[in-house]
Short mmCIF file of C-alpha atoms in Angstrom, two decimals:
data_model
loop_
_atom_site.label_atom_id
_atom_site.label_comp_id
_atom_site.label_asym_id
_atom_site.label_seq_id
_atom_site.Cartn_x
_atom_site.Cartn_y
_atom_site.Cartn_z
CA UNK A 138 2.33 -1.61 -25.36
CA UNK A 139 1.73 -4.68 -23.24
CA UNK A 140 3.77 -7.67 -22.20
CA UNK A 141 4.06 -10.68 -19.92
CA UNK A 142 7.08 -11.83 -17.98
CA UNK A 143 7.08 -15.51 -17.15
CA UNK A 144 9.46 -18.07 -15.74
CA UNK A 145 11.36 -20.24 -18.21
CA UNK A 146 9.34 -23.22 -19.49
CA UNK A 147 6.20 -21.91 -17.79
CA UNK A 148 2.92 -21.54 -19.68
CA UNK A 149 1.30 -18.23 -18.86
CA UNK A 150 -2.02 -18.69 -17.03
CA UNK A 151 -3.13 -15.46 -18.71
CA UNK A 152 -2.95 -17.10 -22.14
CA UNK A 153 -6.66 -17.88 -22.21
CA UNK A 154 -6.69 -18.43 -26.00
CA UNK A 155 -3.75 -20.86 -25.77
CA UNK A 156 -1.88 -18.77 -28.34
CA UNK A 157 1.72 -19.77 -28.96
CA UNK A 158 4.15 -17.45 -27.22
CA UNK A 159 6.97 -15.86 -29.14
CA UNK A 160 10.06 -15.84 -26.92
CA UNK A 161 11.55 -12.35 -26.88
CA UNK A 162 14.27 -13.10 -24.32
CA UNK A 163 14.91 -15.53 -21.47
CA UNK A 164 12.11 -14.17 -19.30
CA UNK A 165 9.70 -12.23 -21.50
CA UNK A 166 6.93 -13.30 -23.85
CA UNK A 167 4.56 -11.09 -25.76
CA UNK A 168 0.91 -11.89 -26.37
CA UNK A 169 -1.20 -9.52 -28.43
CA UNK A 170 -4.47 -11.38 -28.84
CA UNK A 171 -5.60 -12.94 -25.57
CA UNK A 172 -9.13 -12.12 -24.56
CA UNK A 173 -8.06 -10.93 -21.13
CA UNK A 174 -5.48 -8.50 -22.43
CA UNK A 175 -7.70 -7.19 -25.17
CA UNK A 176 -10.38 -6.39 -22.63
CA UNK A 177 -8.08 -4.76 -20.06
CA UNK A 178 -6.15 -2.71 -22.60
CA UNK A 179 -9.40 -1.56 -24.23
CA UNK A 180 -10.72 -0.39 -20.85
CA UNK A 181 -7.56 1.61 -20.19
CA UNK A 182 -7.36 3.03 -23.70
CA UNK A 183 -11.01 4.09 -23.66
CA UNK A 184 -10.98 5.49 -20.15
CA UNK A 185 -11.38 9.21 -20.78
CA UNK A 186 -10.66 10.60 -17.29
CA UNK A 187 -6.93 9.89 -17.71
CA UNK A 188 -5.14 11.02 -20.85
CA UNK A 189 -1.84 9.52 -19.66
CA UNK A 190 -1.70 6.53 -17.31
CA UNK A 191 0.14 3.24 -16.83
CA UNK A 192 -1.17 0.00 -15.36
CA UNK A 193 0.88 -2.93 -14.08
CA UNK A 194 -0.65 -6.28 -13.02
CA UNK A 195 1.39 -9.12 -11.55
CA UNK A 196 1.12 -12.33 -9.53
CA UNK A 197 3.67 -14.20 -7.41
CA UNK A 198 4.67 -16.40 -10.37
CA UNK A 199 6.11 -13.36 -12.18
CA UNK A 200 3.28 -13.24 -14.71
CA UNK A 201 3.02 -9.54 -15.52
CA UNK A 202 1.10 -7.08 -17.63
CA UNK A 203 1.93 -3.47 -18.44
CA UNK A 204 -0.08 -1.03 -20.51
CA UNK A 205 0.77 2.62 -20.99
CA UNK A 206 -1.74 5.08 -22.43
CA UNK A 207 -0.51 8.44 -23.71
CA UNK A 208 2.94 9.80 -24.45
CA UNK A 209 3.49 10.76 -20.79
CA UNK A 210 2.41 7.43 -19.29
CA UNK A 211 4.99 6.50 -16.60
CA UNK A 212 7.41 3.80 -17.68
CA UNK A 213 7.96 0.80 -15.42
CA UNK A 214 11.40 2.06 -14.42
CA UNK A 215 10.46 5.74 -14.10
CA UNK A 216 10.89 7.07 -10.55
CA UNK A 217 8.03 9.24 -9.36
CA UNK A 218 6.54 10.64 -6.17
CA UNK A 219 3.85 8.26 -4.88
CA UNK A 220 2.56 10.43 -1.99
CA UNK A 221 0.58 8.38 0.55
CA UNK A 222 1.49 5.09 -1.10
CA UNK A 223 4.64 5.74 0.98
CA UNK A 224 2.70 4.65 4.07
CA UNK A 225 2.76 0.95 3.21
CA UNK A 226 6.53 1.03 2.85
CA UNK A 227 7.09 3.03 6.04
CA UNK A 228 4.82 0.78 8.10
CA UNK A 229 6.65 -2.24 6.69
CA UNK A 230 10.00 -0.86 7.87
CA UNK A 231 8.55 -0.63 11.38
CA UNK A 232 7.12 -4.15 11.16
CA UNK A 233 10.46 -5.56 10.03
CA UNK A 234 12.06 -3.92 13.06
CA UNK A 235 9.40 -5.51 15.27
CA UNK A 236 10.10 -8.88 13.63
CA UNK A 237 13.80 -8.43 14.44
CA UNK A 238 12.99 -7.66 18.08
CA UNK A 239 14.24 -4.08 17.94
CA UNK A 240 10.78 -2.67 18.65
CA UNK A 241 7.49 -3.96 19.99
CA UNK A 242 4.00 -3.12 18.78
CA UNK A 243 2.71 -2.70 22.32
CA UNK A 244 5.53 -0.52 23.64
CA UNK A 245 4.60 3.12 24.37
CA UNK A 246 6.23 6.03 22.59
CA UNK A 247 7.67 7.27 25.89
CA UNK A 248 10.03 4.28 25.95
CA UNK A 249 11.90 5.81 23.00
CA UNK A 250 11.17 9.54 23.07
CA UNK A 251 12.45 11.17 26.25
CA UNK A 252 10.18 14.23 26.00
CA UNK A 253 7.06 12.07 25.85
CA UNK A 254 4.90 12.27 28.97
CA UNK A 255 4.57 9.47 31.51
CA UNK A 256 1.79 11.28 33.32
CA UNK A 257 -1.20 8.94 33.39
CA UNK A 258 -3.60 11.89 33.39
CA UNK A 259 -2.37 12.76 29.89
CA UNK A 260 -3.73 10.34 27.29
CA UNK A 261 -0.57 10.67 25.25
CA UNK A 262 1.36 8.64 27.82
CA UNK A 263 -0.09 5.32 26.63
CA UNK A 264 0.25 5.75 22.85
CA UNK A 265 1.86 2.61 21.37
CA UNK A 266 3.58 1.76 18.11
CA UNK A 267 0.61 -0.39 17.07
CA UNK A 268 -1.79 2.50 17.58
CA UNK A 269 0.44 4.75 15.50
CA UNK A 270 0.66 2.25 12.63
CA UNK A 271 -3.10 1.64 12.73
CA UNK A 272 -3.87 5.39 12.86
CA UNK A 273 -5.73 4.98 16.14
CA UNK A 274 -3.23 6.85 18.33
CA UNK A 275 -5.61 9.69 19.16
CA UNK A 276 -3.67 12.28 17.16
CA UNK A 277 -6.83 13.10 15.24
CA UNK A 278 -5.78 16.44 13.76
CA UNK A 279 -4.08 16.55 10.40
CA UNK A 280 -1.87 19.39 11.63
CA UNK A 281 1.73 18.59 10.79
CA UNK A 282 4.06 21.54 11.43
CA UNK A 283 6.82 19.95 9.36
CA UNK A 284 4.78 18.56 6.46
CA UNK A 285 6.51 20.81 3.93
CA UNK A 286 10.03 20.64 5.30
CA UNK A 287 12.00 20.39 2.06
CA UNK A 288 15.32 19.46 3.64
CA UNK A 289 17.03 16.60 1.85
CA UNK A 290 17.83 15.07 5.23
CA UNK A 291 14.47 14.95 6.96
CA UNK A 292 14.39 16.15 10.58
CA UNK A 293 12.10 13.42 11.80
CA UNK A 294 12.94 13.83 15.49
CA UNK A 295 12.10 17.54 15.42
CA UNK A 296 8.97 16.93 13.39
CA UNK A 297 7.67 14.25 15.77
CA UNK A 298 8.29 16.48 18.78
CA UNK A 299 6.52 19.39 17.06
CA UNK A 300 3.48 17.18 16.49
CA UNK A 301 3.59 16.05 20.10
CA UNK A 302 3.94 19.63 21.43
CA UNK A 303 0.99 20.84 19.37
CA UNK A 304 -1.18 18.91 21.85
CA UNK A 305 0.45 20.28 25.02
CA UNK A 306 -2.44 22.62 25.77
CA UNK A 307 -5.35 20.41 24.77
CA UNK A 308 -4.02 16.89 25.20
CA UNK A 309 -5.62 14.12 23.17
CA UNK A 310 -9.39 14.37 23.02
CA UNK A 311 -9.73 10.65 22.41
CA UNK A 312 -8.35 7.68 24.28
CA UNK A 313 -5.60 6.01 22.19
CA UNK A 314 -6.75 2.86 20.43
CA UNK A 315 -10.41 3.91 20.28
CA UNK A 316 -10.80 5.86 17.04
CA UNK A 317 -9.34 5.72 13.53
CA UNK A 318 -8.27 8.97 11.92
CA UNK A 319 -6.24 9.12 8.70
CA UNK A 320 -3.24 11.40 9.24
CA UNK A 321 0.47 11.55 8.44
CA UNK A 322 1.18 12.46 12.08
CA UNK A 323 0.96 8.86 13.28
CA UNK A 324 3.75 7.60 11.02
CA UNK A 325 6.02 10.57 11.66
CA UNK A 326 6.03 9.68 15.35
CA UNK A 327 6.49 5.96 14.60
CA UNK A 328 9.51 6.80 12.43
CA UNK A 329 11.04 8.87 15.25
CA UNK A 330 10.67 5.86 17.56
CA UNK A 331 12.34 3.63 14.96
CA UNK A 332 15.30 5.99 14.63
CA UNK A 333 15.87 6.00 18.39
CA UNK A 334 15.40 2.23 18.67
CA UNK A 335 18.04 1.54 16.01
CA UNK A 336 20.34 4.54 16.18
CA UNK A 337 19.86 4.94 12.40
CA UNK A 338 18.27 7.70 10.36
CA UNK A 339 15.08 6.95 8.44
CA UNK A 340 17.00 7.17 5.17
CA UNK A 341 19.48 4.60 6.49
CA UNK A 342 16.62 2.35 7.60
CA UNK A 343 15.02 2.49 4.15
CA UNK A 344 18.37 1.67 2.60
CA UNK A 345 19.14 -1.29 4.88
CA UNK A 346 15.62 -2.68 5.41
CA UNK A 347 14.02 -2.13 2.00
CA UNK A 348 16.15 -0.90 -0.89
CA UNK A 349 19.19 -3.15 -0.62
CA UNK A 350 17.49 -6.41 0.47
CA UNK A 351 14.81 -6.07 -2.22
CA UNK A 352 17.24 -4.97 -4.92
CA UNK A 353 15.51 -1.67 -5.67
CA UNK A 354 17.10 1.05 -7.79
CA UNK A 355 19.35 3.67 -6.22
CA UNK A 356 16.91 6.36 -7.39
CA UNK A 357 14.22 5.20 -4.94
CA UNK A 358 13.97 6.83 -1.53
CA UNK A 359 12.34 9.46 0.68
CA UNK A 360 12.77 13.07 -0.40
CA UNK A 361 11.56 15.33 2.43
CA UNK A 362 8.27 17.14 1.80
CA UNK A 363 5.43 14.92 2.96
CA UNK A 364 7.52 13.09 5.54
CA UNK A 365 7.74 9.34 5.89
CA UNK A 366 4.02 9.09 5.11
CA UNK A 367 4.13 10.89 1.77
CA UNK A 368 7.57 11.59 0.28
CA UNK A 369 8.66 8.26 -1.22
CA UNK A 370 9.96 8.42 -4.79
CA UNK A 371 9.86 5.02 -6.44
CA UNK A 372 9.16 3.38 -9.80
CA UNK A 373 6.36 0.95 -10.58
CA UNK A 374 8.83 -1.88 -11.05
CA UNK A 375 10.41 -1.17 -7.65
CA UNK A 376 7.04 -0.89 -5.92
CA UNK A 377 6.14 -4.17 -7.62
CA UNK A 378 9.26 -5.77 -6.15
CA UNK A 379 8.30 -4.42 -2.71
CA UNK A 380 4.83 -5.98 -2.91
CA UNK A 381 6.00 -9.25 -4.45
CA UNK A 382 8.89 -9.93 -2.11
CA UNK A 383 7.37 -8.65 1.13
CA UNK A 384 3.77 -9.83 0.78
CA UNK A 385 3.50 -12.44 -1.98
CA UNK A 386 6.67 -14.44 -1.20
CA UNK A 387 8.01 -14.07 -4.72
CA UNK A 388 9.04 -17.08 -6.76
CA UNK A 389 12.70 -17.83 -6.13
CA UNK A 390 12.81 -16.54 -2.54
CA UNK A 391 14.24 -18.99 -0.01
CA UNK A 392 12.22 -17.44 2.83
CA UNK A 393 9.76 -14.55 3.22
CA UNK A 394 11.00 -11.15 4.31
CA UNK A 395 7.93 -10.83 6.53
CA UNK A 396 6.95 -14.00 8.39
CA UNK A 397 3.34 -15.20 8.36
CA UNK A 398 2.92 -14.01 11.96
CA UNK A 399 3.86 -10.42 11.14
CA UNK A 400 2.13 -10.55 7.76
CA UNK A 401 -1.10 -11.42 9.58
CA UNK A 402 -0.55 -8.68 12.17
CA UNK A 403 -0.02 -6.12 9.45
CA UNK A 404 -3.11 -7.09 7.48
CA UNK A 405 -5.51 -7.70 10.37
CA UNK A 406 -8.37 -5.26 10.80
CA UNK A 407 -7.56 -2.67 13.46
CA UNK A 408 -10.78 -0.69 12.99
CA UNK A 409 -13.41 -3.21 14.04
CA UNK A 410 -16.48 -2.01 15.89
CA UNK A 411 -17.37 -1.74 18.69
CA UNK A 412 -13.81 -1.48 20.01
CA UNK A 413 -12.75 1.10 17.44
CA UNK A 414 -14.84 3.69 15.64
CA UNK A 415 -13.92 5.34 12.34
CA UNK A 416 -13.95 9.13 12.61
CA UNK A 417 -16.00 10.36 9.62
CA UNK A 418 -13.77 13.45 9.36
CA UNK A 419 -10.65 11.31 9.07
CA UNK A 420 -11.44 9.21 5.98
CA UNK A 421 -11.29 9.75 2.24
CA UNK A 422 -15.07 10.11 2.23
CA UNK A 423 -14.70 13.52 3.88
CA UNK A 424 -11.18 14.39 2.73
CA UNK A 425 -11.39 13.48 -0.97
CA UNK A 426 -14.78 12.37 -2.28
CA UNK A 427 -18.10 11.87 -0.52
CA UNK A 428 -18.74 8.66 -2.47
CA UNK A 429 -15.52 6.98 -1.35
CA UNK A 430 -16.10 3.39 -0.12
CA UNK A 431 -16.10 2.74 3.63
CA UNK A 432 -12.83 0.85 3.96
CA UNK A 433 -11.16 -0.45 7.12
CA UNK A 434 -7.47 -0.24 8.10
CA UNK A 435 -4.69 -2.63 9.04
CA UNK A 436 -1.18 -1.40 9.84
CA UNK A 437 -0.20 1.12 7.17
CA UNK A 438 -2.68 -0.22 4.60
CA UNK A 439 -6.36 -0.01 3.74
CA UNK A 440 -8.57 -3.10 3.86
CA UNK A 441 -11.00 -2.69 0.99
CA UNK A 442 -14.58 -3.78 1.38
CA UNK A 443 -16.44 -4.75 -1.81
CA UNK A 444 -20.18 -4.44 -1.43
CA UNK A 445 -21.26 -7.93 -2.40
CA UNK A 446 -20.71 -10.92 -0.11
CA UNK A 447 -19.21 -13.48 -0.76
CA UNK A 448 -16.93 -11.48 -3.07
CA UNK A 449 -15.02 -10.39 0.02
CA UNK A 450 -16.72 -10.35 3.40
CA UNK A 451 -19.88 -9.47 5.24
CA UNK A 452 -18.39 -6.76 7.43
CA UNK A 453 -14.92 -6.10 5.96
CA UNK A 454 -13.28 -7.84 8.92
CA UNK A 455 -13.81 -11.43 7.80
CA UNK A 456 -11.02 -12.57 5.48
CA UNK A 457 -9.08 -9.34 6.17
CA UNK A 458 -5.73 -11.09 6.00
CA UNK A 459 -6.60 -12.86 2.74
CA UNK A 460 -8.64 -10.00 1.34
CA UNK A 461 -8.00 -6.88 -0.71
CA UNK A 462 -5.47 -4.36 0.61
CA UNK A 463 -4.23 -1.07 -0.80
CA UNK A 464 -2.43 2.20 -0.16
CA UNK A 465 -3.52 4.89 -2.60
CA UNK A 466 -1.65 8.19 -2.81
CA UNK A 467 -2.83 11.77 -3.32
CA UNK A 468 -1.52 11.87 -6.90
CA UNK A 469 -3.47 8.74 -7.87
CA UNK A 470 -0.64 6.18 -7.56
CA UNK A 471 -2.67 3.16 -6.49
CA UNK A 472 -1.13 -0.18 -5.44
CA UNK A 473 -3.87 -2.71 -4.69
CA UNK A 474 -3.22 -6.34 -3.67
CA UNK A 475 -5.77 -9.12 -3.77
CA UNK A 476 -4.53 -11.92 -1.51
CA UNK A 477 -7.47 -14.20 -2.32
CA UNK A 478 -6.49 -17.42 -4.16
CA UNK A 479 -7.83 -17.60 -7.69
CA UNK A 480 -8.27 -20.36 -10.23
CA UNK A 481 -5.44 -20.19 -12.74
CA UNK A 482 -3.24 -17.77 -10.80
CA UNK A 483 -0.82 -17.97 -7.92
CA UNK A 484 -2.50 -19.12 -4.72
CA UNK A 485 -0.79 -16.21 -2.97
CA UNK A 486 -2.73 -13.58 -4.86
CA UNK A 487 -1.87 -10.84 -7.31
CA UNK A 488 -1.84 -7.07 -7.52
CA UNK A 489 -2.52 -4.07 -9.69
CA UNK A 490 -0.69 -0.73 -9.73
CA UNK A 491 -2.24 2.30 -11.41
CA UNK A 492 0.20 5.14 -12.04
CA UNK A 493 -1.23 8.32 -13.59
CA UNK A 494 1.04 10.89 -15.18
CA UNK A 495 1.18 14.31 -13.55
CA UNK A 496 0.38 15.61 -17.03
CA UNK A 497 -3.27 14.81 -16.23
CA UNK A 498 -3.19 17.84 -13.85
CA UNK A 499 -5.86 16.38 -11.60
CA UNK A 500 -4.21 16.83 -8.19
CA UNK A 501 -6.24 15.13 -5.45
CA UNK A 502 -8.97 14.40 -7.97
CA UNK A 503 -6.68 11.71 -9.40
CA UNK A 504 -7.53 9.48 -6.42
CA UNK A 505 -11.20 8.77 -7.23
CA UNK A 506 -10.29 8.55 -10.93
CA UNK A 507 -7.70 5.83 -10.19
CA UNK A 508 -10.23 4.04 -8.00
CA UNK A 509 -12.80 4.14 -10.79
CA UNK A 510 -10.34 2.77 -13.34
CA UNK A 511 -9.28 -0.03 -10.99
CA UNK A 512 -12.90 -0.97 -10.43
CA UNK A 513 -13.35 -1.34 -14.19
CA UNK A 514 -10.30 -3.60 -14.50
CA UNK A 515 -10.84 -5.97 -11.58
CA UNK A 516 -14.16 -7.43 -12.82
CA UNK A 517 -12.37 -8.51 -16.02
CA UNK A 518 -9.75 -10.35 -13.98
CA UNK A 519 -12.52 -11.83 -11.81
CA UNK A 520 -14.23 -13.18 -14.93
CA UNK A 521 -11.16 -15.10 -16.14
CA UNK A 522 -9.73 -16.03 -12.74
CA UNK A 523 -12.56 -16.45 -10.20
CA UNK A 524 -11.88 -16.38 -6.48
CA UNK A 525 -11.59 -19.80 -4.85
CA UNK A 526 -13.67 -19.07 -1.77
CA UNK A 527 -13.23 -22.62 -0.44
CA UNK A 528 -9.54 -21.86 0.15
CA UNK A 529 -10.17 -18.72 2.21
CA UNK A 530 -10.29 -19.58 5.89
#
């Protein structure tokens, strides 16, 4: 099954064969024979590493594609655990608070958390919100004493303090801001700071900053196990709304939720050498698959680095803001946004979401499988809608 959704009286830029659209309702048209959709759906259908998977593609003009393979392929409205794809949402909550002036990226954790040291001989004293969101805070261990706390109401304050206390004897080995290390610990501490800064629980912050303003379903939300970095339950259509309205300035919005200033801050490369090194033990290359690409990191999102310049950039730092960003989860849920303007599509970019069914029983192995499938789909899109490099600053 595949479909487009388009604005009224708009010709779909995906209709490469100029086939007449049959209007199914006010917003939806169905095309079954375009070259683009034949190619993408054939790739998904013939991809043998997933028996059940769904793919959603969309741009800022509400032109959408959905294809589900297998009886257990997630439906657009089906709520599911997205694991580390939660990180993008959690970091965005913090950035919206910064935009509102309730927090500052450069403020230290000890401004909000009264147990946090102010002793300058302890490297923890200078840890800032920005370092936590960029995973360069120095909390290099993946130890998280409360990772599997199943309480419906997550004890974020206790969890953050437990993480902090686990370094009482050793302190931080690395100076904050100097080394990237992928870990849920960073965001758990950032969430504790946000709760203190606002006087609201994390669940209340999600409700008031994300769910209600974006019009997401009541079923979406954080569940407990995995913390703010890994416990979000959300549907593809709701995650699509998050991406579209926060990052692509969706058609029909009077103003962006995230201003260009904070959008740029969130997407800028925070792992550039020589100022910051990437710890080889703290990337997917060591954690998941030794062939994983060497990506960089913004604030709560990966900056992907295609191999061939000028497809993206020479060193993964050029064009970071207008490049390719993602936030893949342990179960293979893979939202990936390409902000580069393309001929025939929205100048603001478009995105792809891959959502495997748990029926595939792949566990962590679903991550490289989702990456492989995405990398088979994107060249097809590139062929029909080439990047307009002249418009990338």
